[in-house]
Amino acid sequence: MASQHTYSTDSKRHILPLRPSVKDYAWGIRGLDSRVARFALESGIIDEVDPDCPYAELWVGTHPSGPTLLRDGTTLEQSVGGPLPFLFKVLSAGKALSIQAHPCKEGAKELHKNNPTKYVDDNHKPELAVALTPFEAMCGFRRLEEIAILIKKHPEFAACISDESKLGVFLCGSTDEEDKKTALRALFQSFMSCPSETSSRQLKKLLKRLQREQSCDHVHPHEEPPWERKCSRAILRLAQQFPGDTGAMAPFLLNYLLIAPGESFYMAANEPHAYVAGEIIECMACSDNVVRAGLTPKFKDVDNLVSMLTYSMGGPTINAGTPAYGDDRIMRYTPPTGEFEVMVITCNPGEDITLPQLPVPAIFMVIEGSGSTDNEDGQRLVMRPGRSYLMPASCPVLTLSVNENKRGPLRIALAHENQHMDEPNL
């Protein structure tokens, strides 16, 4: 057990343990299968894990919807002298999140002004995700050429789109990106405004056909491109999770991705996405603004979503990180926004590694393994998965070490204000 001196709040230079905020949403993973639940239990913010509760998100930051505390009850915001520009999360998704996008700064101010109960702050919310497990997500619009193929192949999908919008897609042979975006916007708006009785009827017909085609008497799987096969299976899966929700047809419009552990992607403002399954660490600008349009019982704001999107096509860049500070055990994930970046630091058995000294406050969380720590103040921190700490600006450097007899590495995630804005890799 760490001593009280180790966790003394008397000095602004000491690294301090944190008590995050836990969120249970319907899409979370239930009970101890959820990393969020296990981390919440380890950090002491829950006394036991409810096997029926869908533990969805663990928040570390200063956002008023889930402020982080120190052990003495002081808020993280009080400790650092103001709000942090980022919000750090662990996310455990057992089923799909809503089809959504996050507004830009100007859009967020307008949404908050017009509807402050649904849009609780006026900040933008670009976000970065790093996979902890294999992670499935729908991110960004498909290429117009792919959508055209799917319209021709699936008459039920085509029946939910106006003839004018379909014609605009088929005739858009131009290489001009703005022409393609105009055609895509018209198509998406037409699909989202399709009368519910029509879209519900077509969804039922689509599901019946896809289920029949998945049977053993259908064509050999090699006769169908893998991306089309994956799209059909995703629709069947989403329809099981959200019966009757025509958002299950979203894979016809959005790229369906599988992200390996350690890989990351960045979602800029005004880009559509829906996380489907798996666990990630997430970092974003300090905001909780979400504009939703499907796969959710929550408030849907279709008109604002349609008007705010950029209609860029193609999926996000997938990146496994870039070595930082001259050490390939420190992998940085740097978005093109100033509020945040993330580093994942790995210390293998028999090794030690010194964390970089940063001129800004940072948050770090143990995400795997165990080990020991030391610095010039002699701080011996508890390093077990789920423990999170505040690292004050310019505090004494911390060294991690792992006994050579351990069977696996110690791995932590470190989040802070972006220190590599001139070297984004996402």
PDB file of C-alpha atoms in Angstrom, residues 261-404:
ATOM      1  CA  PRO A 261      -5.638  -3.299 -30.655  1.00  0.00           C
ATOM      2  CA  GLY A 262      -3.115  -0.459 -30.685  1.00  0.00           C
ATOM      3  CA  GLU A 263      -4.556   1.084 -33.838  1.00  0.00           C
ATOM      4  CA  SER A 264      -6.247   4.462 -33.716  1.00  0.00           C
ATOM      5  CA  PHE A 265      -8.435   6.798 -35.720  1.00  0.00           C
ATOM      6  CA  TYR A 266      -9.577  10.402 -35.448  1.00  0.00           C
ATOM      7  CA  MET A 267     -13.090  11.718 -35.998  1.00  0.00           C
ATOM      8  CA  ALA A 268     -13.145  15.416 -36.830  1.00  0.00           C
ATOM      9  CA  ALA A 269     -16.163  17.617 -36.168  1.00  0.00           C
ATOM     10  CA  ASN A 270     -19.180  17.174 -38.467  1.00  0.00           C
ATOM     11  CA  GLU A 271     -18.277  13.621 -39.559  1.00  0.00           C
ATOM     12  CA  PRO A 272     -20.832  10.785 -39.155  1.00  0.00           C
ATOM     13  CA  HIS A 273     -19.920   7.704 -37.147  1.00  0.00           C
ATOM     14  CA  ALA A 274     -21.309   4.975 -34.925  1.00  0.00           C
ATOM     15  CA  TYR A 275     -19.165   2.731 -32.763  1.00  0.00           C
ATOM     16  CA  VAL A 276     -20.408  -0.850 -32.943  1.00  0.00           C
ATOM     17  CA  ALA A 277     -18.558  -3.134 -30.521  1.00  0.00           C
ATOM     18  CA  GLY A 278     -15.341  -3.443 -28.529  1.00  0.00           C
ATOM     19  CA  GLU A 279     -13.299  -1.396 -26.077  1.00  0.00           C
ATOM     20  CA  ILE A 280     -11.213   1.725 -26.637  1.00  0.00           C
ATOM     21  CA  ILE A 281      -9.537   4.587 -24.888  1.00  0.00           C
ATOM     22  CA  GLU A 282     -10.904   7.855 -26.172  1.00  0.00           C
ATOM     23  CA  CYS A 283      -9.739  11.435 -25.912  1.00  0.00           C
ATOM     24  CA  MET A 284     -11.651  14.481 -27.099  1.00  0.00           C
ATOM     25  CA  ALA A 285     -12.118  18.178 -26.627  1.00  0.00           C
ATOM     26  CA  CYS A 286     -13.941  18.834 -23.356  1.00  0.00           C
ATOM     27  CA  SER A 287     -17.524  18.541 -24.569  1.00  0.00           C
ATOM     28  CA  ASP A 288     -20.526  16.221 -24.373  1.00  0.00           C
ATOM     29  CA  ASN A 289     -22.344  17.455 -27.485  1.00  0.00           C
ATOM     30  CA  VAL A 290     -23.803  14.689 -29.664  1.00  0.00           C
ATOM     31  CA  VAL A 291     -26.146  15.149 -32.636  1.00  0.00           C
ATOM     32  CA  ARG A 292     -27.920  11.801 -33.157  1.00  0.00           C
ATOM     33  CA  ALA A 293     -29.964  10.383 -36.020  1.00  0.00           C
ATOM     34  CA  GLY A 294     -30.519   6.652 -35.518  1.00  0.00           C
ATOM     35  CA  LEU A 295     -29.845   3.434 -33.573  1.00  0.00           C
ATOM     36  CA  THR A 296     -30.935   5.095 -30.355  1.00  0.00           C
ATOM     37  CA  PRO A 297     -34.033   5.702 -28.238  1.00  0.00           C
ATOM     38  CA  LYS A 298     -32.567   9.109 -27.326  1.00  0.00           C
ATOM     39  CA  PHE A 299     -33.365  12.482 -28.872  1.00  0.00           C
ATOM     40  CA  LYS A 300     -32.787  12.482 -32.637  1.00  0.00           C
ATOM     41  CA  ASP A 301     -31.953  15.714 -34.426  1.00  0.00           C
ATOM     42  CA  VAL A 302     -32.002  14.684 -38.082  1.00  0.00           C
ATOM     43  CA  ASP A 303     -32.326  18.175 -39.560  1.00  0.00           C
ATOM     44  CA  ASN A 304     -29.281  19.500 -37.730  1.00  0.00           C
ATOM     45  CA  LEU A 305     -27.276  16.381 -38.556  1.00  0.00           C
ATOM     46  CA  VAL A 306     -28.042  16.637 -42.274  1.00  0.00           C
ATOM     47  CA  SER A 307     -27.124  20.317 -42.377  1.00  0.00           C
ATOM     48  CA  MET A 308     -23.885  20.090 -40.354  1.00  0.00           C
ATOM     49  CA  LEU A 309     -22.058  17.214 -42.088  1.00  0.00           C
ATOM     50  CA  THR A 310     -19.124  17.865 -44.432  1.00  0.00           C
ATOM     51  CA  TYR A 311     -20.031  14.964 -46.774  1.00  0.00           C
ATOM     52  CA  SER A 312     -16.407  13.996 -47.157  1.00  0.00           C
ATOM     53  CA  MET A 313     -16.028  10.427 -48.429  1.00  0.00           C
ATOM     54  CA  GLY A 314     -13.727   7.593 -47.426  1.00  0.00           C
ATOM     55  CA  GLY A 315     -12.849   6.267 -43.995  1.00  0.00           C
ATOM     56  CA  PRO A 316     -10.516   7.853 -41.452  1.00  0.00           C
ATOM     57  CA  THR A 317      -6.775   7.295 -41.393  1.00  0.00           C
ATOM     58  CA  ILE A 318      -5.872   4.246 -39.303  1.00  0.00           C
ATOM     59  CA  ASN A 319      -2.573   4.661 -37.457  1.00  0.00           C
ATOM     60  CA  ALA A 320      -0.697   2.400 -35.041  1.00  0.00           C
ATOM     61  CA  GLY A 321       1.104   5.355 -33.465  1.00  0.00           C
ATOM     62  CA  THR A 322       4.470   7.048 -33.975  1.00  0.00           C
ATOM     63  CA  PRO A 323       7.468   6.506 -31.658  1.00  0.00           C
ATOM     64  CA  ALA A 324       8.077   9.557 -29.464  1.00  0.00           C
ATOM     65  CA  TYR A 325      10.942  10.972 -27.411  1.00  0.00           C
ATOM     66  CA  GLY A 326      13.422   8.643 -29.096  1.00  0.00           C
ATOM     67  CA  ASP A 327      11.847   5.505 -27.617  1.00  0.00           C
ATOM     68  CA  ASP A 328       9.723   3.076 -29.618  1.00  0.00           C
ATOM     69  CA  ARG A 329       8.023   1.979 -26.390  1.00  0.00           C
ATOM     70  CA  ILE A 330       6.339   5.396 -26.289  1.00  0.00           C
ATOM     71  CA  MET A 331       3.779   5.617 -29.088  1.00  0.00           C
ATOM     72  CA  ARG A 332       2.059   8.927 -29.672  1.00  0.00           C
ATOM     73  CA  TYR A 333      -1.313   9.490 -31.319  1.00  0.00           C
ATOM     74  CA  THR A 334      -1.502  13.105 -32.435  1.00  0.00           C
ATOM     75  CA  PRO A 335      -4.602  14.629 -34.035  1.00  0.00           C
ATOM     76  CA  PRO A 336      -4.678  17.938 -35.953  1.00  0.00           C
ATOM     77  CA  THR A 337      -6.283  19.755 -33.044  1.00  0.00           C
ATOM     78  CA  GLY A 338      -4.614  21.539 -30.147  1.00  0.00           C
ATOM     79  CA  GLU A 339      -6.682  20.328 -27.204  1.00  0.00           C
ATOM     80  CA  PHE A 340      -5.280  16.828 -26.816  1.00  0.00           C
ATOM     81  CA  GLU A 341      -3.011  13.993 -27.794  1.00  0.00           C
ATOM     82  CA  VAL A 342      -2.475  10.522 -26.343  1.00  0.00           C
ATOM     83  CA  MET A 343       0.613   8.454 -25.693  1.00  0.00           C
ATOM     84  CA  VAL A 344       0.601   4.729 -24.931  1.00  0.00           C
ATOM     85  CA  ILE A 345       3.696   3.687 -22.991  1.00  0.00           C
ATOM     86  CA  THR A 346       4.807   0.068 -22.631  1.00  0.00           C
ATOM     87  CA  CYS A 347       7.307  -1.217 -20.068  1.00  0.00           C
ATOM     88  CA  ASN A 348       8.275  -4.859 -20.576  1.00  0.00           C
ATOM     89  CA  PRO A 349       9.426  -7.320 -17.874  1.00  0.00           C
ATOM     90  CA  GLY A 350      12.979  -6.581 -16.772  1.00  0.00           C
ATOM     91  CA  GLU A 351      12.874  -3.021 -18.114  1.00  0.00           C
ATOM     92  CA  ASP A 352      12.316   0.482 -16.836  1.00  0.00           C
ATOM     93  CA  ILE A 353      11.176   3.575 -18.697  1.00  0.00           C
ATOM     94  CA  THR A 354      11.027   7.253 -17.760  1.00  0.00           C
ATOM     95  CA  LEU A 355       7.933   9.234 -18.679  1.00  0.00           C
ATOM     96  CA  PRO A 356       8.480  12.510 -20.523  1.00  0.00           C
ATOM     97  CA  GLN A 357       8.344  15.691 -18.465  1.00  0.00           C
ATOM     98  CA  LEU A 358       5.512  17.838 -19.796  1.00  0.00           C
ATOM     99  CA  PRO A 359       4.898  21.593 -19.439  1.00  0.00           C
ATOM    100  CA  VAL A 360       1.139  20.984 -19.128  1.00  0.00           C
ATOM    101  CA  PRO A 361      -1.004  18.897 -16.748  1.00  0.00           C
ATOM    102  CA  ALA A 362      -1.497  15.307 -17.878  1.00  0.00           C
ATOM    103  CA  ILE A 363      -3.690  12.350 -16.957  1.00  0.00           C
ATOM    104  CA  PHE A 364      -2.462   8.797 -17.107  1.00  0.00           C
ATOM    105  CA  MET A 365      -4.224   5.486 -16.562  1.00  0.00           C
ATOM    106  CA  VAL A 366      -2.911   1.959 -16.194  1.00  0.00           C
ATOM    107  CA  ILE A 367      -4.555  -0.109 -18.917  1.00  0.00           C
ATOM    108  CA  GLU A 368      -2.620  -3.376 -18.628  1.00  0.00           C
ATOM    109  CA  GLY A 369      -0.253  -5.191 -16.283  1.00  0.00           C
ATOM    110  CA  SER A 370       1.428  -3.998 -13.111  1.00  0.00           C
ATOM    111  CA  GLY A 371       4.759  -2.569 -12.009  1.00  0.00           C
ATOM    112  CA  SER A 372       6.452  -0.095  -9.709  1.00  0.00           C
ATOM    113  CA  THR A 373       7.302   3.601  -9.884  1.00  0.00           C
ATOM    114  CA  ASP A 374       9.852   6.037  -8.532  1.00  0.00           C
ATOM    115  CA  ASN A 375      10.810   9.700  -8.820  1.00  0.00           C
ATOM    116  CA  GLU A 376      12.957  12.148  -6.900  1.00  0.00           C
ATOM    117  CA  ASP A 377      10.144  12.542  -4.342  1.00  0.00           C
ATOM    118  CA  GLY A 378      10.094   8.782  -3.813  1.00  0.00           C
ATOM    119  CA  GLN A 379       6.517   8.335  -5.008  1.00  0.00           C
ATOM    120  CA  ARG A 380       5.476   4.681  -5.026  1.00  0.00           C
ATOM    121  CA  LEU A 381       2.207   4.568  -6.932  1.00  0.00           C
ATOM    122  CA  VAL A 382      -0.242   1.671  -7.114  1.00  0.00           C
ATOM    123  CA  MET A 383       0.045   0.526 -10.711  1.00  0.00           C
ATOM    124  CA  ARG A 384      -2.844  -1.786 -11.490  1.00  0.00           C
ATOM    125  CA  PRO A 385      -5.303  -1.662 -14.422  1.00  0.00           C
ATOM    126  CA  GLY A 386      -7.880   1.054 -13.825  1.00  0.00           C
ATOM    127  CA  ARG A 387      -5.759   3.286 -11.577  1.00  0.00           C
ATOM    128  CA  SER A 388      -5.567   6.843 -12.909  1.00  0.00           C
ATOM    129  CA  TYR A 389      -3.406   9.767 -11.853  1.00  0.00           C
ATOM    130  CA  LEU A 390      -2.928  13.489 -12.332  1.00  0.00           C
ATOM    131  CA  MET A 391       0.598  14.408 -13.388  1.00  0.00           C
ATOM    132  CA  PRO A 392       1.021  18.152 -12.666  1.00  0.00           C
ATOM    133  CA  ALA A 393       2.810  20.350 -15.190  1.00  0.00           C
ATOM    134  CA  SER A 394       6.614  20.080 -14.965  1.00  0.00           C
ATOM    135  CA  CYS A 395       6.467  17.668 -12.010  1.00  0.00           C
ATOM    136  CA  PRO A 396       9.499  15.438 -11.314  1.00  0.00           C
ATOM    137  CA  VAL A 397       9.833  12.748 -13.967  1.00  0.00           C
ATOM    138  CA  LEU A 398       8.372   9.359 -13.101  1.00  0.00           C
ATOM    139  CA  THR A 399      10.153   6.105 -13.846  1.00  0.00           C
ATOM    140  CA  LEU A 400       8.215   2.896 -14.376  1.00  0.00           C
ATOM    141  CA  SER A 401       9.760  -0.529 -13.901  1.00  0.00           C
ATOM    142  CA  VAL A 402       8.570  -4.120 -14.234  1.00  0.00           C
ATOM    143  CA  ASN A 403      10.139  -7.076 -12.444  1.00  0.00           C
ATOM    144  CA  GLU A 404      11.790  -9.516 -14.821  1.00  0.00           C
TER     145      GLU A 404
END
